[in-house]
Amino acid sequence: MNPPNPTTVAASPPETPPRRGAIRLPKDRHAIVDNFFRFQSLFGLVAVFVIAIAVSPSRNGENVFLSSGNLANIVRAVSEIGIIAVGMTFVILIGGIDLSVGAVLGLAAVGSATLMVDSGLGIVPTVLIVLFIGTAFGATQGAIVARLGIQSFIVTLAGLQAARGIARMWSGGLGIPIAYGDGPQEAPEAFSLLSGSINGMLPVPALIFLAIGVGALLVLRSTAFARHVYAIGGNEKAARLSGVPVRRVRVTVFAISGLLAALAGIIHAGQLNQGSPNDGAGYELDAIAAVVIGGTSLAGGSGSMGGTIAGALLLGILNNILALNNIDANVQLVVKGLVIVAAAALQRLRPRIA
Amino acid sequence: MRYTRRAITILTLTTLALTGCSVEKDGGDGGTDASAQCGSGKEFLIGMSQANNAEPYRQVMNDDVSTAAKAVSGFKVVVSDAAQDNSKQVADVENFLSQGINLLIISPNEAKPLTAVVKKAYDKGIPVIVLDRKVEGDAYTAFIGGDNVAIGKAAGEYYAKTLLPQGGKVVEISGLPGSTPAAERAQGFREGIASNPKIEIVATQTAEWLREKGQSVMDAMLKAQPDIDAVYAHNDPMAEGAYLAAKAAGKESAIKFTGIDALPVPSGGIKAVEQGRLQATFQYATGGREAIDLAKKILVDCSKDVPKSTTLGTTQITKDNAAQVYTELGGKQ
């Protein structure tokens, strides 16, 4: 499971002194320790899972946390954030950030509801149009970042406002309820399957998340595109000098992020039977949290998709077990903060391999 | 850019392939969780799913539920806060179901998104009491809520008979445009003042329920309308904001202010009436106590016959009864 090595494409980054606090180890122990840090979120996920089983309340002798209904709830609840986080991982790997994803989710949810309910479109055209809108929105942001050289933080901050504004204008400011049926002002019944589950066990949104996650994991492990992404994040100048099409990769990465945010928005509308322009507020921060817990560096150039998926699941389990134990919602926020800091601190301790 | 196109194609195709999969809709998966047998001397777990703890009104609602439940032996209440997020509230209710609650009290963030999960709980045989905002359909046990038209009307009648019997110029500071309570409080007020044609609403401006906006809106109206007799605000914070603006202009004693909500908290409208900033406020009850009363009927008394819909009345609060009502509603000193 080695992520592609950026040095195969780009020149090594300039010499830097070892970071403060990094563990120094004899060479033969590097591999073990490094693997621990590389897969820290996976270890973290297992640890949180075990702790959750241990502290879960039980009911009629059954462990509540482990009940199939509860596990299904967890994966269902993380799927939207997870899908967004997959896109966010690409963006962060090139050293960027995408703050617009939550607003794009809201825009896509409004779009799904409006196109089906008001315009009477079928599911396939609706999904295609909404995904196109998300992709185009992301690509536009990417183009502005790449062509004008404005930091992605600023461009996507502006994008966040714009997407939210468009969503409110499109919906008239109110949530658009989705009723199902064949009549006018009704959406096709099949759309409600987004809130269903397969054999009553695996929720559909979770399945989509896992498929997207595995797909992205494969893309990131074995394509030239992935090597370019890592190269740009590692050292943009070197990447450009060695022939990486930096601008095009940038645009593509933001387009992927927009596409996946729109996909999450479609799922959101299907789950809640409503497209509300205000939904998805703050989702960008949860997605960034999942990426950071997954061990991806905000500086770009290092990180993995598996880490992000594990990070999203870890956050979901954490939310769930705290709620099952009736821990106050405010305490839950604090715990989430501590986990993010702990994950980042662990990355800081990671020994540097020459 | 072949690889990029390939990557996007893979992602898109996966997406489309998956959305086309054949799956079943989630039903109430078996009535496995029918609530524990009712009866006295038993333990009951009640889940209280709140839409947003950050609003003082909803905080008071939680307090009312918790306080009332403490008085019933065997009742244990767990509260969750959805922080205005529909998805979070759905997950909150799901978590309650996992925990095996015996009764659900929910104040939904929005109707449509919460309808399915409320129905899921109800179909499992768990009694559901819906507070303040409704869900769609009738898959719940009981709804308890206030009547904003009646509250607006009570305020209007107070203006017509007590506050401005000789008539006068009223400005209205309204809640968020498009929100039902704002529309109903406006409508009821007009019905209430109809008996006194000398009362004139000279201006209506929105302050979106917010104290600071009430202040800035009132600033502007004081300049536009030189002789205002009274300010009808759709809630207490906006009335307080308007009072501050008038005070800054030195006109606070010439103008009368009224609000709505009357929360029994130190920053609430009852205290503002007691301290003389507002002339009157009208209680918008939380329904928290009434919900626990119903829960007791259902769980302890085994009553099958509970009212499907309960409309809460309002109390007019003036300086005469402010201190007394504050104590009755359990306000903290």
XYZ file of C-alpha atoms in Angstrom:
687
model
C 0.000 0.000 0.000
C 2.802 2.426 -0.723
C 1.596 5.701 -2.097
C 3.530 6.646 -5.202
C 6.804 8.257 -4.398
C 6.833 11.863 -5.540
C 10.583 11.750 -6.118
C 10.074 9.597 -9.187
C 8.631 12.602 -10.933
C 9.805 15.641 -9.135
C 13.219 16.475 -7.866
C 13.714 16.048 -4.124
C 12.607 18.994 -2.069
C 15.409 21.276 -1.008
C 17.343 20.183 2.072
C 15.585 21.123 5.246
C 16.735 20.578 8.800
C 14.870 17.809 10.689
C 11.657 19.076 12.231
C 11.597 19.818 15.884
C 10.139 16.987 17.888
C 10.616 14.371 15.187
C 11.695 11.041 16.623
C 15.235 10.023 15.775
C 15.702 6.340 15.248
C 18.337 3.923 14.089
C 17.801 3.145 10.426
C 16.545 -0.429 10.736
C 13.599 0.626 12.866
C 12.454 3.236 10.403
C 10.281 0.906 8.401
C 8.152 -0.317 11.316
C 7.732 3.068 12.915
C 7.121 4.724 9.593
C 4.402 2.262 8.753
C 2.751 2.984 12.072
C 2.655 6.668 11.304
C 1.626 6.178 7.711
C -1.374 4.157 8.793
C -1.987 6.047 12.005
C -5.607 6.689 11.225
C -6.178 3.008 10.554
C -4.688 2.185 13.969
C -6.702 5.038 15.398
C -9.838 3.658 13.773
C -9.248 0.199 15.226
C -8.488 1.689 18.637
C -11.636 3.845 18.642
C -13.680 0.874 17.452
C -12.395 -1.318 20.289
C -12.941 1.431 22.852
C -16.455 1.986 21.491
C -17.297 -1.694 21.954
C -15.928 -1.554 25.483
C -17.811 1.541 26.605
C -21.019 0.895 24.674
C -24.174 0.591 26.734
C -25.820 -2.798 26.456
C -29.458 -3.566 26.099
C -31.071 -6.913 26.765
C -27.527 -8.300 26.932
C -26.711 -7.029 23.426
C -23.939 -4.541 22.744
C -25.782 -1.489 21.389
C -22.787 -0.161 19.463
C -22.255 -3.449 17.627
C -25.894 -3.964 16.700
C -26.250 -4.085 12.928
C -28.737 -1.230 12.957
C -26.286 1.010 14.769
C -23.322 0.155 12.526
C -25.523 0.914 9.518
C -26.435 4.258 11.072
C -22.758 5.121 11.501
C -21.774 4.454 7.901
C -24.893 6.193 6.678
C -24.134 9.249 8.787
C -20.516 9.565 7.606
C -21.153 8.899 3.929
C -21.794 12.485 2.817
C -18.804 13.887 4.714
C -16.757 10.895 3.541
C -17.505 11.491 -0.141
C -16.638 15.178 0.232
C -13.470 14.265 2.109
C -12.327 12.048 -0.771
C -12.433 15.060 -3.089
C -10.879 17.250 -0.417
C -7.948 14.818 -0.145
C -6.972 15.455 -3.775
C -7.168 19.205 -3.206
C -5.136 19.119 0.002
C -2.550 16.823 -1.585
C -1.692 19.566 -4.093
C -1.350 21.969 -1.194
C -4.757 23.609 -1.705
C -8.000 23.755 0.241
C -11.628 23.760 -0.884
C -13.936 25.671 1.426
C -16.820 25.680 -1.052
C -17.832 22.010 -0.748
C -20.525 22.470 1.912
C -22.185 25.235 -0.082
C -21.903 23.205 -3.295
C -23.631 20.363 -1.430
C -26.476 22.734 -0.568
C -26.615 23.966 -4.169
C -26.732 20.401 -5.471
C -29.472 19.447 -3.020
C -31.548 22.427 -4.153
C -30.794 21.567 -7.777
C -31.917 17.964 -7.346
C -35.169 19.007 -5.699
C -35.959 21.818 -8.130
C -35.171 19.898 -11.294
C -37.279 16.903 -10.305
C -40.159 18.631 -8.527
C -40.523 21.914 -10.399
C -39.067 21.093 -13.801
C -40.397 17.534 -13.877
C -37.107 15.999 -15.039
C -36.317 12.320 -14.543
C -33.618 11.007 -12.251
C -30.886 10.520 -14.849
C -31.036 14.011 -16.386
C -31.326 15.533 -12.919
C -28.288 13.683 -11.618
C -26.280 14.486 -14.747
C -27.135 18.184 -14.649
C -26.407 18.501 -10.937
C -23.106 16.639 -11.234
C -22.207 18.856 -14.171
C -22.983 21.982 -12.173
C -20.777 20.804 -9.311
C -17.946 19.838 -11.649
C -18.129 23.097 -13.555
C -18.217 25.076 -10.330
C -15.129 23.251 -9.052
C -13.319 23.547 -12.372
C -14.000 27.282 -12.477
C -12.509 27.700 -9.033
C -9.544 25.584 -10.080
C -9.052 27.676 -13.204
C -9.073 30.882 -11.172
C -6.525 29.414 -8.766
C -4.347 28.128 -11.594
C -4.585 31.040 -14.030
C -4.676 34.019 -11.695
C -2.474 32.520 -9.027
C -4.843 33.442 -6.192
C -4.663 31.218 -3.129
C -7.294 28.500 -3.153
C -8.385 29.493 0.365
C -9.559 32.852 -0.970
C -11.001 31.579 -4.231
C -13.046 28.863 -2.541
C -14.086 31.209 0.272
C -15.571 33.366 -2.461
C -16.969 30.219 -4.086
C -18.646 29.274 -0.817
C -20.497 32.587 -0.718
C -21.400 32.424 -4.398
C -22.699 28.845 -4.254
C -24.764 29.619 -1.157
C -26.186 32.712 -2.867
C -27.054 30.846 -6.060
C -28.725 28.083 -4.030
C -30.851 30.623 -2.144
C -31.849 32.448 -5.324
C -32.692 29.178 -7.056
C -34.878 27.965 -4.195
C -36.326 31.309 -3.149
C -34.602 30.936 0.204
C -36.693 28.053 1.444
C -36.186 24.301 1.487
C -37.909 22.528 -1.402
C -39.705 19.415 -0.178
C -39.551 16.363 -2.407
C -42.767 14.374 -2.663
C -42.729 11.106 -4.561
C -45.129 9.867 -7.197
C -45.987 10.178 -10.865
C -48.000 13.373 -10.731
C -46.866 16.913 -11.432
C -44.712 18.465 -8.685
C -43.617 14.973 -7.723
C -40.242 13.280 -8.021
C -39.780 9.735 -9.344
C -40.251 7.177 -6.584
C -36.865 5.594 -7.336
C -35.033 8.658 -6.006
C -36.174 7.762 -2.502
C -34.056 4.599 -2.752
C -31.112 6.833 -1.838
C -32.407 6.641 1.700
C -32.882 2.882 1.493
C -30.476 0.075 2.135
C -29.443 -3.150 0.511
C -31.058 -6.145 2.212
C -31.894 -3.780 5.015
C -28.251 -3.845 6.083
C -25.956 -1.678 3.978
C -27.323 1.844 3.463
C -27.119 3.016 -0.141
C -25.189 6.241 0.674
C -22.577 4.179 2.518
C -22.201 1.884 -0.479
C -21.659 4.885 -2.750
C -19.099 6.287 -0.304
C -17.194 3.009 -0.144
C -17.220 2.658 -3.941
C -16.008 6.227 -4.436
C -13.405 5.724 -1.716
C -12.034 2.516 -3.227
C -12.079 4.070 -6.702
C -10.155 7.107 -5.496
C -7.748 4.877 -3.596
C -6.954 3.000 -6.807
C -6.621 6.225 -8.784
C -4.259 7.640 -6.203
C -2.120 4.525 -6.085
C -1.487 3.751 -9.666
C -2.075 6.585 -12.109
C 0.200 9.186 -13.613
C -2.360 11.735 -12.464
C -1.731 10.729 -8.850
C 2.030 11.076 -9.275
C 1.468 14.556 -10.652
C -0.774 15.431 -7.699
C 1.872 14.338 -5.197
C 4.580 16.093 -7.192
C 2.752 19.426 -7.216
C 2.074 19.204 -3.505
C 5.654 18.236 -2.757
C 7.336 20.959 -4.742
C 5.376 22.810 -7.356
C 8.301 24.475 -9.047
C 10.207 21.237 -9.395
C 7.073 19.569 -10.702
C 6.612 22.239 -13.341
C 10.242 22.036 -14.361
C 9.976 18.282 -14.772
C 7.045 18.657 -17.136
C 4.012 18.162 -14.916
C 1.032 20.026 -16.423
C 0.473 21.902 -13.173
C -2.440 24.058 -14.270
C -4.438 21.255 -15.780
C -3.919 19.032 -12.754
C -5.060 21.893 -10.521
C -8.246 22.436 -12.493
C -8.920 18.702 -12.545
C -8.443 18.351 -8.801
C -10.904 21.141 -8.015
C -13.321 19.730 -10.591
C -13.210 16.347 -8.811
C -13.870 18.067 -5.493
C -16.863 19.923 -6.963
C -18.167 16.734 -8.593
C -18.034 14.778 -5.358
C -19.597 17.624 -3.354
C -22.466 17.658 -5.843
C -22.806 13.877 -5.539
C -22.994 14.243 -1.762
C -25.658 16.921 -2.291
C -27.802 14.571 -4.392
C -27.520 11.936 -1.670
C -28.367 14.577 0.930
C -31.560 15.528 -0.904
C -32.520 11.855 -1.232
C -31.940 11.169 2.455
C -33.907 14.140 3.747
C -36.560 14.345 0.995
C -35.770 18.023 0.724
C -33.342 20.357 -0.981
C -32.501 23.180 1.394
C -30.127 25.997 0.376
C -28.753 26.266 3.910
C -27.779 22.624 4.251
C -24.164 21.535 4.311
C -22.999 24.522 6.349
C -19.741 23.591 8.056
C -19.398 20.288 6.187
C -16.169 21.558 4.639
C -14.603 21.678 8.088
C -15.701 18.137 8.957
C -14.266 16.949 5.650
C -10.967 18.730 6.324
C -10.948 17.173 9.790
C -11.346 13.703 8.273
C -8.464 14.376 5.873
C -6.216 15.684 8.663
C -7.009 12.764 10.969
C -6.193 10.577 7.988
C -2.632 11.851 8.160
C -2.620 14.033 5.061
C -0.475 17.100 5.459
C -2.145 20.441 4.833
C 1.134 21.552 3.304
C 0.474 19.087 0.495
C 2.536 16.325 -1.027
C 1.991 13.608 1.536
C -1.011 11.624 2.609
C -3.248 8.797 1.532
C -6.836 8.136 0.536
C -7.080 5.147 2.861
C -6.222 7.486 5.709
C -9.045 9.840 4.780
C -11.605 7.026 4.613
C -10.423 5.761 7.997
C -10.491 9.323 9.326
C -14.102 9.836 8.240
C -15.180 6.527 9.798
C -13.270 7.367 12.978
C -15.128 10.657 13.319
C -18.432 8.885 12.702
C -17.773 6.225 15.345
C -16.664 8.895 17.792
C -19.875 10.914 17.279
C -21.973 7.779 17.590
C -20.427 6.355 20.756
C -20.518 9.723 22.498
C -24.188 10.077 21.573
C -25.013 6.521 22.675
C -23.542 7.365 26.065
C -25.565 10.595 26.142
C -22.497 12.777 26.365
C -23.480 16.421 26.005
C -23.249 17.723 22.431
C -20.838 20.459 23.498
C -18.481 17.910 25.034
C -18.646 16.010 21.751
C -17.296 19.055 19.936
C -14.409 19.362 22.376
C -13.530 15.679 22.006
C -13.557 16.046 18.222
C -11.153 18.982 18.549
C -8.804 16.992 20.744
C -8.744 14.084 18.293
C -7.844 16.417 15.414
C -4.988 17.946 17.394
C -3.782 14.516 18.498
C -3.744 13.286 14.900
C -1.793 16.319 13.739
C 0.620 15.974 16.670
C 1.270 12.354 15.726
C 2.158 13.446 12.203
C 4.597 15.924 13.665
C 6.362 13.109 15.530
C 6.662 11.068 12.351
C 10.325 10.442 11.633
C 11.618 11.824 8.375
C 13.167 9.361 5.998
C 16.044 10.651 3.975
C -4.969 14.703 -20.267
C -6.029 11.125 -21.004
C -5.497 10.025 -17.426
C -7.562 12.855 -16.028
C -10.415 12.053 -18.292
C -10.091 8.411 -17.358
C -10.137 9.251 -13.665
C -13.229 11.405 -13.990
C -14.935 8.840 -16.190
C -14.283 6.097 -13.651
C -15.683 8.212 -10.820
C -18.720 9.316 -12.812
C -19.521 5.853 -14.121
C -19.236 4.329 -10.665
C -21.599 6.981 -9.421
C -24.142 6.416 -12.141
C -23.890 2.639 -11.967
C -24.535 2.767 -8.253
C -27.449 5.147 -8.384
C -29.085 2.696 -10.777
C -28.718 -0.313 -8.461
C -31.796 -2.125 -7.287
C -32.388 -1.713 -3.622
C -35.202 -1.778 -1.164
C -36.607 1.136 0.658
C -36.143 1.121 4.378
C -39.328 0.231 6.141
C -39.981 -0.052 9.817
C -37.838 -3.178 10.004
C -40.072 -5.360 12.092
C -41.838 -4.141 15.171
C -39.063 -5.508 17.347
C -38.864 -2.504 19.590
C -42.402 -2.052 20.781
C -42.129 0.136 23.840
C -41.827 -1.528 27.201
C -45.081 -2.411 28.848
C -46.653 0.588 30.446
C -47.488 0.758 34.130
C -46.410 2.397 37.354
C -43.229 1.583 39.249
C -41.225 0.982 36.053
C -38.197 2.666 34.539
C -38.716 4.611 31.309
C -36.107 6.164 29.029
C -37.343 9.243 27.178
C -35.385 10.691 24.269
C -35.719 14.449 23.755
C -34.473 15.450 20.305
C -33.988 19.210 20.157
C -33.516 21.104 16.887
C -31.148 23.749 18.233
C -30.048 24.313 21.824
C -28.544 27.673 20.899
C -31.959 29.385 20.902
C -33.011 30.472 24.399
C -36.602 29.360 23.709
C -35.422 25.822 22.982
C -33.117 25.813 25.978
C -36.124 26.649 28.145
C -38.066 23.869 26.413
C -35.333 21.359 27.360
C -35.318 22.669 30.919
C -39.102 22.351 31.131
C -38.960 18.762 29.921
C -36.126 17.836 32.298
C -37.672 19.573 35.294
C -41.103 18.060 34.745
C -39.605 14.598 34.218
C -37.712 14.762 37.521
C -41.066 14.911 39.277
C -42.171 11.585 37.776
C -40.532 8.595 39.380
C -38.997 6.199 36.859
C -38.593 8.809 34.101
C -35.114 9.376 32.735
C -34.652 11.952 29.973
C -31.755 12.125 27.537
C -31.458 15.265 25.410
C -29.751 15.592 22.041
C -28.995 18.802 20.156
C -29.103 18.825 16.358
C -27.608 22.332 16.145
C -30.010 23.262 13.312
C -28.791 20.390 11.156
C -31.528 18.121 9.755
C -29.101 15.281 9.069
C -27.800 15.456 12.623
C -31.319 15.333 14.006
C -32.106 12.228 11.939
C -28.954 10.593 13.328
C -29.908 11.708 16.855
C -33.267 9.955 16.613
C -31.620 6.855 15.118
C -29.236 6.802 18.081
C -32.165 7.062 20.462
C -33.764 4.080 18.736
C -30.515 2.111 19.125
C -30.538 2.953 22.811
C -34.054 1.619 23.124
C -35.979 4.656 24.270
C -39.545 4.082 25.468
C -40.864 7.423 24.221
C -39.642 10.104 21.844
C -40.173 13.830 22.279
C -39.017 15.781 19.243
C -38.991 19.425 18.302
C -38.152 19.099 14.602
C -35.755 21.472 12.869
C -37.839 21.219 9.697
C -40.922 19.165 8.903
C -40.128 17.286 5.713
C -36.636 15.955 6.497
C -37.670 14.619 9.911
C -40.937 13.005 8.847
C -39.409 9.683 7.786
C -37.420 9.050 10.960
C -40.342 10.064 13.196
C -42.519 7.609 11.284
C -39.861 4.940 11.723
C -39.957 5.382 15.500
C -43.758 5.497 15.542
C -44.022 2.356 13.412
C -41.804 0.555 15.905
C -44.463 1.178 18.509
C -42.657 3.997 20.270
C -44.999 6.833 21.281
C -43.876 10.107 19.680
C -44.725 13.569 21.003
C -43.977 16.371 18.535
C -43.344 19.823 20.003
C -43.689 23.313 18.510
C -43.051 22.450 14.855
C -44.993 19.743 13.070
C -43.935 16.851 10.903
C -45.908 15.810 7.828
C -48.557 13.103 7.834
C -50.013 11.649 10.996
C -47.417 9.064 12.045
C -46.988 10.463 15.544
C -48.863 10.137 18.804
C -49.465 13.762 19.733
C -48.556 17.282 18.707
C -48.253 20.125 21.202
C -47.723 23.675 20.025
C -48.602 27.286 20.536
C -51.045 29.283 18.454
C -49.267 32.303 17.064
C -52.419 33.820 15.596
C -54.077 33.695 19.023
C -50.987 35.233 20.648
C -50.880 38.032 18.085
C -54.590 38.574 18.630
C -54.174 38.755 22.407
C -51.478 41.380 21.897
C -53.726 43.305 19.513
C -56.617 43.283 21.968
C -54.308 44.528 24.710
C -53.358 47.440 22.433
C -56.990 48.179 21.550
C -58.338 48.115 25.107
C -55.516 48.789 27.551
C -52.383 50.204 25.997
C -53.816 52.652 23.442
C -57.572 52.971 24.107
C -57.463 56.480 22.612
C -55.721 55.116 19.503
C -52.254 55.956 18.272
C -49.419 55.222 15.873
C -47.867 51.768 16.114
C -44.780 50.467 14.378
C -44.424 46.739 13.919
C -41.035 45.006 14.075
C -41.543 41.617 12.508
C -39.734 38.287 12.548
C -37.949 36.574 9.681
C -39.868 37.135 6.425
C -41.311 33.892 5.157
C -41.381 32.239 8.570
C -44.771 31.029 9.742
C -44.645 32.537 13.260
C -43.883 35.983 11.823
C -46.806 35.811 9.401
C -49.190 34.534 12.090
C -48.143 37.034 14.744
C -48.714 39.815 12.203
C -52.101 38.458 11.150
C -53.354 37.917 14.715
C -52.323 41.417 15.771
C -54.370 42.976 12.967
C -57.385 40.934 14.029
C -56.880 42.078 17.615
C -56.673 45.812 16.941
C -59.598 45.755 14.487
C -61.994 46.736 17.288
C -60.193 50.057 17.708
C -59.955 51.845 14.334
C -58.007 54.723 15.861
C -54.945 52.470 16.145
C -52.838 52.764 13.023
C -49.876 50.632 11.996
C -47.678 53.287 10.410
C -44.725 51.100 9.494
C -43.663 47.436 9.391
C -40.014 46.462 9.250
C -38.317 43.124 9.774
C -35.536 42.594 12.285
C -35.324 38.844 11.631
C -35.955 37.963 15.321
C -32.659 39.601 16.313
C -32.066 42.096 19.096
C -29.320 44.002 17.290
C -31.434 44.291 14.147
C -34.337 45.500 16.257
C -32.093 48.296 17.416
C -30.917 49.369 13.959
C -34.409 49.096 12.446
C -35.804 51.239 15.269
C -33.030 53.809 14.757
C -34.176 54.248 11.185
C -37.875 54.351 12.069
C -37.359 56.990 14.752
C -35.971 59.242 12.050
C -38.711 58.439 9.554
C -41.654 58.554 12.005
C -41.477 61.482 14.424
C -44.396 60.569 16.700
C -44.548 56.859 17.430
C -46.786 55.829 20.330
C -45.951 52.148 20.601
C -43.784 49.376 19.168
C -45.236 45.917 18.564
C -42.318 43.522 18.212
C -42.799 39.872 17.207
C -40.446 38.763 19.961
C -38.888 40.124 23.143
C -35.274 40.532 21.954
C -36.392 42.792 19.070
C -38.543 44.811 21.485
C -35.513 45.228 23.757
C -33.397 46.300 20.787
C -36.013 48.875 19.822
C -36.090 50.134 23.418
C -32.306 50.649 23.324
C -32.589 52.674 20.111
C -35.326 54.843 21.609
C -33.288 55.326 24.753
C -30.321 56.491 22.694
C -32.635 59.047 21.084
C -34.055 60.082 24.482
C -37.548 58.911 23.553
C -37.856 55.763 25.647
C -40.441 57.206 28.063
C -42.689 58.532 25.294
C -42.987 55.196 23.494
C -44.468 51.916 24.777
C -42.872 48.611 23.856
C -44.327 45.108 23.828
C -42.857 41.761 22.889
C -43.781 38.085 22.613
C -42.252 34.849 24.053
C -41.888 35.717 27.775
C -39.066 33.309 28.511
C -38.415 32.762 32.217
C -34.696 33.493 31.973
C -32.762 36.521 33.254
C -32.349 37.914 29.726
C -35.971 37.166 28.800
C -39.052 39.295 28.311
C -40.626 38.714 31.737
C -37.652 40.357 33.436
C -37.784 43.211 30.916
C -41.430 43.816 31.864
C -40.647 43.573 35.567
C -37.851 46.107 35.146
C -40.086 48.453 33.171
C -38.458 48.386 29.742
C -41.396 46.580 28.142
C -45.059 47.320 28.907
C -46.169 43.767 28.252
C -45.167 40.476 26.751
C -47.174 37.410 25.774
C -46.049 33.927 26.632
C -45.277 31.503 23.825
C -45.300 28.305 25.848
C -42.672 25.634 25.168
C -44.970 22.683 25.762
C -42.217 20.907 27.691
C -44.287 20.309 30.823
C -47.336 19.339 28.820
C -45.233 16.824 26.884
C -44.146 15.118 30.112
C -47.761 15.151 31.351
C -48.746 13.304 28.181
C -45.778 10.950 28.520
C -46.932 10.117 32.025
C -50.452 9.389 30.776
C -49.105 7.105 28.043
C -46.357 5.288 29.937
C -47.497 5.237 33.559
C -51.277 5.434 33.318
C -51.457 3.246 30.180
C -53.875 5.694 28.593
C -54.636 4.961 24.947
C -56.724 8.053 24.579
C -54.453 11.089 24.332
C -55.345 14.160 22.283
C -53.695 14.107 18.849
C -53.220 17.860 18.941
C -52.925 20.236 21.892
C -52.897 23.991 21.418
C -51.263 25.901 24.215
C -52.780 29.111 25.498
C -50.907 32.314 26.179
C -50.481 34.409 29.292
C -50.370 38.167 29.194
C -47.523 39.473 31.320
C -47.533 43.029 32.637
C -45.825 44.652 35.575
C -48.640 43.390 37.849
C -47.940 39.699 37.393
C -44.382 39.570 35.998
C -42.603 38.495 39.188
C -45.234 35.917 39.993
C -45.265 34.359 36.488
C -41.472 34.288 36.443
C -41.458 32.153 39.581
C -44.320 29.959 38.371
C -42.509 29.165 35.141
C -39.459 28.110 37.124
C -37.241 31.037 36.179
C -33.823 31.246 37.796
C -33.216 34.347 39.875
